[in-house]
Short mmCIF file of C-alpha atoms in Angstrom, two decimals:
data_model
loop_
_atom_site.label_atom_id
_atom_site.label_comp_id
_atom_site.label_asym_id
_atom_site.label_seq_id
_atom_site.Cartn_x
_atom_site.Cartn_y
_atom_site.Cartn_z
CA UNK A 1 0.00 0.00 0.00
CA UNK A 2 0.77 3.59 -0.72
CA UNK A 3 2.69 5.12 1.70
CA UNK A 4 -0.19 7.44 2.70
CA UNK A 5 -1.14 9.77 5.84
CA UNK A 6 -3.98 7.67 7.44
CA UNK A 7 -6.95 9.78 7.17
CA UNK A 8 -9.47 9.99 10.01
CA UNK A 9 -12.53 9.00 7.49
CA UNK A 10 -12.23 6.30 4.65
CA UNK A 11 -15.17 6.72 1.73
CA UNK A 12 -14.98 3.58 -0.65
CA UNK A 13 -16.92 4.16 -3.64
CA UNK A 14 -17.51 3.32 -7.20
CA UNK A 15 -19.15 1.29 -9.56
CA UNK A 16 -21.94 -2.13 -8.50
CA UNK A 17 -19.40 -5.35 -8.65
CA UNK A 18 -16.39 -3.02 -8.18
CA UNK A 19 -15.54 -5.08 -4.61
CA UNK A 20 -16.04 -1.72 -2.47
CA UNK A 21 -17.77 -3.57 0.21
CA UNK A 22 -14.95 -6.66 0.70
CA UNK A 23 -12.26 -3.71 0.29
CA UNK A 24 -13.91 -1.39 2.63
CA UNK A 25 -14.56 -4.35 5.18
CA UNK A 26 -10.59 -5.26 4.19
CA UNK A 27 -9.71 -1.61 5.66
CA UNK A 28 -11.37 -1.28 8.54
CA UNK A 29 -9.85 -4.78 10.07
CA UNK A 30 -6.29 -3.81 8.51
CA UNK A 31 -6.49 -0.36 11.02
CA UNK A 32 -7.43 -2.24 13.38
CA UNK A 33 -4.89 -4.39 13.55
CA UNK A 34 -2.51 -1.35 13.92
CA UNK A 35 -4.26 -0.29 17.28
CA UNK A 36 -6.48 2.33 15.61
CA UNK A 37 -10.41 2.45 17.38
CA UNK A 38 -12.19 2.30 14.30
CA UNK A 39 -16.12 1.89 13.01
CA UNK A 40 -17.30 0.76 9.54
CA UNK A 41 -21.00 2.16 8.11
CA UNK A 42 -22.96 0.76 5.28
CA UNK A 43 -24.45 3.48 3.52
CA UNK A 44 -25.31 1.46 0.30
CA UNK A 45 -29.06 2.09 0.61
CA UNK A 46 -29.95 0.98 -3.07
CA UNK A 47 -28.31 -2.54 -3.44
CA UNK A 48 -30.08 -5.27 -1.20
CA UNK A 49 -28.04 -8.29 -1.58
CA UNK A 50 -24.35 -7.70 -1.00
CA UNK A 51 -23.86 -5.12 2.02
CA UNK A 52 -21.21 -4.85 4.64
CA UNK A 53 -23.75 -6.66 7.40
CA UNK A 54 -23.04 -10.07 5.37
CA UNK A 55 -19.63 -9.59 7.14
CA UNK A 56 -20.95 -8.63 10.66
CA UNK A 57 -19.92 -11.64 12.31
CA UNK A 58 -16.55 -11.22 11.31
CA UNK A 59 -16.32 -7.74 12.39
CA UNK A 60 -17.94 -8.33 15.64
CA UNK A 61 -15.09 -10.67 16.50
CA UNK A 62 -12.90 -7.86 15.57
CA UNK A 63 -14.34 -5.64 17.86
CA UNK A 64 -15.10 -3.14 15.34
CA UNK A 65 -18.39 -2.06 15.35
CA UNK A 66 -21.02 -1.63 12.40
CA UNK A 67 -23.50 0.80 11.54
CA UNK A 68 -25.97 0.05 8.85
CA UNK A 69 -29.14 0.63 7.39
CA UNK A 70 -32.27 -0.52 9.23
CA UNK A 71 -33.53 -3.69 7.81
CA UNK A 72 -30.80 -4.51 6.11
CA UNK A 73 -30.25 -8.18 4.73
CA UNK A 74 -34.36 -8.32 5.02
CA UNK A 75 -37.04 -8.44 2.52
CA UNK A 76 -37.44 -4.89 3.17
CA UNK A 77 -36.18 -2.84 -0.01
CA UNK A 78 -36.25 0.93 1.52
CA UNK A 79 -34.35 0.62 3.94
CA UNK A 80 -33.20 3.88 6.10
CA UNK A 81 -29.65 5.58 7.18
CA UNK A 82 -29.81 5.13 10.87
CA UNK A 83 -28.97 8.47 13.20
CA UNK A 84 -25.98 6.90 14.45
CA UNK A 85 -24.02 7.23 11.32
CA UNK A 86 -23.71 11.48 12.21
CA UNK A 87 -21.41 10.14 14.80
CA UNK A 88 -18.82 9.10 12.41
CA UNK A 89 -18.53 12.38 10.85
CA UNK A 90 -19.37 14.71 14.04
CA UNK A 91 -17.31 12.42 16.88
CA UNK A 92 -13.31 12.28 16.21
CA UNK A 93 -12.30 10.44 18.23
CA UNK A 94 -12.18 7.37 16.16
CA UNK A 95 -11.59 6.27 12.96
CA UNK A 96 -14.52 5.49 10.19
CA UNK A 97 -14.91 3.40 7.40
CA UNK A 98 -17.52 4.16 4.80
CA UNK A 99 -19.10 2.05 2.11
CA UNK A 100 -20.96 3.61 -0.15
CA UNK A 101 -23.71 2.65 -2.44
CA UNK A 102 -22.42 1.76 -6.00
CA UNK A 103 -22.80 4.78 -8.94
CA UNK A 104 -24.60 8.08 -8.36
CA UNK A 105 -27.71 6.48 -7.00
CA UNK A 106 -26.06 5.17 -4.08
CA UNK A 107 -23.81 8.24 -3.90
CA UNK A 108 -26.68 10.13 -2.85
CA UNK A 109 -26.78 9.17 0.60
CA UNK A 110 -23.35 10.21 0.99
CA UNK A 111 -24.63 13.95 0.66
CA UNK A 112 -26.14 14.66 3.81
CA UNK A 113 -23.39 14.07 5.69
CA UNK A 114 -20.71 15.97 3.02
CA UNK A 115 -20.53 19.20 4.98
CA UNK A 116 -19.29 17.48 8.20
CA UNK A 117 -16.91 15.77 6.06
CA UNK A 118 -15.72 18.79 4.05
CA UNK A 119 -15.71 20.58 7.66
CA UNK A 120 -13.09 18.42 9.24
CA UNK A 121 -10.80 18.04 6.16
CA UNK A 122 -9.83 14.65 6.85
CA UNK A 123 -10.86 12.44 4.64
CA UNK A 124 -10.05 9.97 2.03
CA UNK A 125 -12.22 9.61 -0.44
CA UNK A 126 -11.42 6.05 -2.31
CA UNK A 127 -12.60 5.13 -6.20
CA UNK A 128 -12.53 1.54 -6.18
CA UNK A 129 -12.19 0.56 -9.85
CA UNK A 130 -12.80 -2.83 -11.41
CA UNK A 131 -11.74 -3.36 -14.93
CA UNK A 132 -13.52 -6.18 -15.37
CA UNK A 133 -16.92 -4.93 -15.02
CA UNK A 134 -19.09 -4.12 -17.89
CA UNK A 135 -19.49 -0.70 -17.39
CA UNK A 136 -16.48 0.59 -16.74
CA UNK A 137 -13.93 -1.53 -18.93
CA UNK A 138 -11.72 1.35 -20.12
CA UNK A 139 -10.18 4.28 -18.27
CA UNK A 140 -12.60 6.51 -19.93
CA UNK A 141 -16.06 4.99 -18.58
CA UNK A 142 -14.04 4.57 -15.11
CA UNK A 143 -13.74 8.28 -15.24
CA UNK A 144 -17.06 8.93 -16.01
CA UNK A 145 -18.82 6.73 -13.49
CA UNK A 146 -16.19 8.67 -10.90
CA UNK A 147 -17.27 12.27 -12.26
CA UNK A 148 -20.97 10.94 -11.77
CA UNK A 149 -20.26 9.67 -8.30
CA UNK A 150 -19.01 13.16 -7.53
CA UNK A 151 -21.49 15.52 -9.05
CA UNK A 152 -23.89 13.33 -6.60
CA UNK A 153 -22.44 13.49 -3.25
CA UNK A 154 -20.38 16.71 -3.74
CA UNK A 155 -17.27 15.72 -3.20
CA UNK A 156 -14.02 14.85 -4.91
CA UNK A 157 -12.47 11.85 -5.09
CA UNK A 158 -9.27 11.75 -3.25
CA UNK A 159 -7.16 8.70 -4.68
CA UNK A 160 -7.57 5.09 -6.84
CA UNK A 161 -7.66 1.58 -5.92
CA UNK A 162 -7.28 -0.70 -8.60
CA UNK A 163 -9.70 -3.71 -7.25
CA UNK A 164 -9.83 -5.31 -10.58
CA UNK A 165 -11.24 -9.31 -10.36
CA UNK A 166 -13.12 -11.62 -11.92
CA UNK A 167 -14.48 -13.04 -8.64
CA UNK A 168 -13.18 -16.15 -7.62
CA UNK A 169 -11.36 -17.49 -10.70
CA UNK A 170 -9.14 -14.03 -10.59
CA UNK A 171 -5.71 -14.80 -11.27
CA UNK A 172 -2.51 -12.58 -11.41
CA UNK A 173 -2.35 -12.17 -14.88
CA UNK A 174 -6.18 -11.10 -15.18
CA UNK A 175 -4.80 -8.34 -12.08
CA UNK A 176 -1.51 -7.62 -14.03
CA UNK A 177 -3.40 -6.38 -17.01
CA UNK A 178 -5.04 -3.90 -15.62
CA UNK A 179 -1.93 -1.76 -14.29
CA UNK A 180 -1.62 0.34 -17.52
CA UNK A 181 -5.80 1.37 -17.02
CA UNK A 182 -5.42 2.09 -13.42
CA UNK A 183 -2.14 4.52 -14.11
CA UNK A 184 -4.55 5.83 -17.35
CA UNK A 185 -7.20 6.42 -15.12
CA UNK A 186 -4.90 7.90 -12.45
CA UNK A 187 -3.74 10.59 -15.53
CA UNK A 188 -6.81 10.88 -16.35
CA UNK A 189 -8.35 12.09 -13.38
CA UNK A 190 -4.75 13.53 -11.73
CA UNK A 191 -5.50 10.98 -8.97
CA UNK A 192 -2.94 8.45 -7.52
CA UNK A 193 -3.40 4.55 -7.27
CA UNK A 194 -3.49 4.42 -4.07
CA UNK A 195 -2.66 1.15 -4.23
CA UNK A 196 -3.76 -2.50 -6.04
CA UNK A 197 -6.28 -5.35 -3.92
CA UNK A 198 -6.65 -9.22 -4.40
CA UNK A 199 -6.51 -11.61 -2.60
CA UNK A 200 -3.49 -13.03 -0.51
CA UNK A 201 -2.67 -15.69 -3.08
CA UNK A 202 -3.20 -13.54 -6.14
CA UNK A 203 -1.06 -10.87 -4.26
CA UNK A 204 1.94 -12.99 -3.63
CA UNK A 205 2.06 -13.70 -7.41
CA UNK A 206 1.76 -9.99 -8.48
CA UNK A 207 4.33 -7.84 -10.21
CA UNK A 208 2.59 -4.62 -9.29
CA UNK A 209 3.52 -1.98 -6.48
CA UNK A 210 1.59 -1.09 -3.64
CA UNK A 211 -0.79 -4.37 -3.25
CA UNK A 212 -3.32 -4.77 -0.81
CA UNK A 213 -4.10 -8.36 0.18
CA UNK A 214 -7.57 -9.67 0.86
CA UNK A 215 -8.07 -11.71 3.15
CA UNK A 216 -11.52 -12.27 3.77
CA UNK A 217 -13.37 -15.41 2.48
CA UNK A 218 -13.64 -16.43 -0.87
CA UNK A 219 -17.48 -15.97 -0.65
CA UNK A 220 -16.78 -12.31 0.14
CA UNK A 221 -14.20 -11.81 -2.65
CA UNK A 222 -16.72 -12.69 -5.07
CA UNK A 223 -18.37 -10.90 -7.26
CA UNK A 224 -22.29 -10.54 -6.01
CA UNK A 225 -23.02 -6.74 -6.68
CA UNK A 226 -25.29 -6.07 -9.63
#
C-alpha cells in the first residue's frame, strides 16, 4: 500500500461489482490491527443483496463495530440511514470506514453528511475501480462513473484503488493487465493509485507496487453486486 497519511474517514466508492464492500470491510480490520479504534457504516441504501452486514460476524469478532441501514439483509427494499451514522462524521475520536452505495444512486446518501466531512478536512475519499466490469472496462467509462459519483455526493475523489477481479477465478495475470488502465485512469483524473487489492494468493504472485491483500473469504471476494 501507498505510503499514505492515514486519514481519520475512509469513503470507498464506485461502480456495482467493483468489490467496495470486501475492500472497505478489508480496511477497517487492517487499522485495526494497527491499534487504531475504528467503526465501519454501510451506507449502500440501493443494493439489497451484497452489504457490509453479510460480514458482521466477522467484524464483531474484531471488535469493530457496524452501523448500517435498518432492515438490512431483510425483505425490506427501503431501507433507512440510521442516526448513528452522524457520529462518524461529528465524533473524532475514532476512525470510520464508509461504504458507499455503487454509482450516483447510491452516492446520494453520501450527501447529507458531506458538509461534516468537508468541515473536518480529513478524509479519504477512495474510487474503487474494477476493470472487469461491464461498465467501466476502459479508463474513460471509469472516469465517467467517478465524475458521476461526484457531481452526486459533492465531493471529490481523493485517490484510486485498482480492485480489478473476476471473482473467484481471478488470477494474477487477469490483475496484471489492468496496471496500464489504473495509471490511465490515475492521468486521467490527476488521482494516484493508491494502491492494487486481491486476494493473498493472487497478491503474492503480483508484479505490481503497492498491493493490498484480501483476506476475507472467498465468498466475500466474489463478485455478487449487480
Amino acid at each position: 500500500m501507498a505510503d499514505r497519511k492515514t486519514k481519520r474517514l475512509t469513503i470507498f466508492a464506485g461502480h456495482y461489482g467493483s468489490g467496495k464492500t470486501n475492500l472497505a470491510v478489508n480496511y477497517a480490520l487492517h487499522l485495526k490491527r494497527r491499534g487504531l479504534p475504528v467503526k465501519i457504516a454501510d451506507l449502500d441504501i440501493v443494493n439489497p443483496y451484497f452489504r457490509t452486514k453479510d460480514s458482521a460476524e466477522i467484524l464483531e469478532k474484531a471488535g469493530i463495530p457496524l452501523i448500517s441501514p435498518a432492515f438490512a439483509n431483510t425483505n425490506v427494499d427501503l431501507p433507512a440511514l440510521p442516526q448513528e451514522l452522524y457520529s462518524l462524521v461529528q465524533r473524532r475520536d475514532h476512525h470510520a470506514v464508509l461504504d458507499v452505495g455503487g454509482d450516483d444512486r447510491g452516492a446520494y446518501a453520501l450527501g447529507r453528511y458531506v458538509p461534516y466531512i468537508l468541515e473536518e478536512n480529513d478524509y479519504e475519499m477512495v474510487f474503487v475501480a474494477n476493470f472487469y466490469r461491464p461498465l467501466t472496462t476502459t479508463a474513460e467509462d471509469a472516469l465517467e462513473v467517478m465524475r458521476e459519483i461526484e457531481a452526486a455526493c459533492g465531493i471529490p475523489f481523493t485517490c484510486i484503488v485498482n480492485n480489478s477481479n473476476l471473482g473467484g477465478i481471478t488470477t494474477a495475470v487477469d490483475v496484471d493487465a489492468t496496471g496500464d488502465k489504473a495509471a490511465q485512469l490515475s492521468s486521467l483524473s490527476g488521482l494516484p493509485v493508491w494502491m492494487t487489492s486481491a486476494t493473498e494468493t493472487v497478491c503474492a504472485e503480483l508484479s505490481l507496487q503497492n498491493l493490498f491483500p484480501l483476506t476475507l473469504q472467498e465468498k466475500y471476494y466474489d463478485i455478487k453486486e449487480r
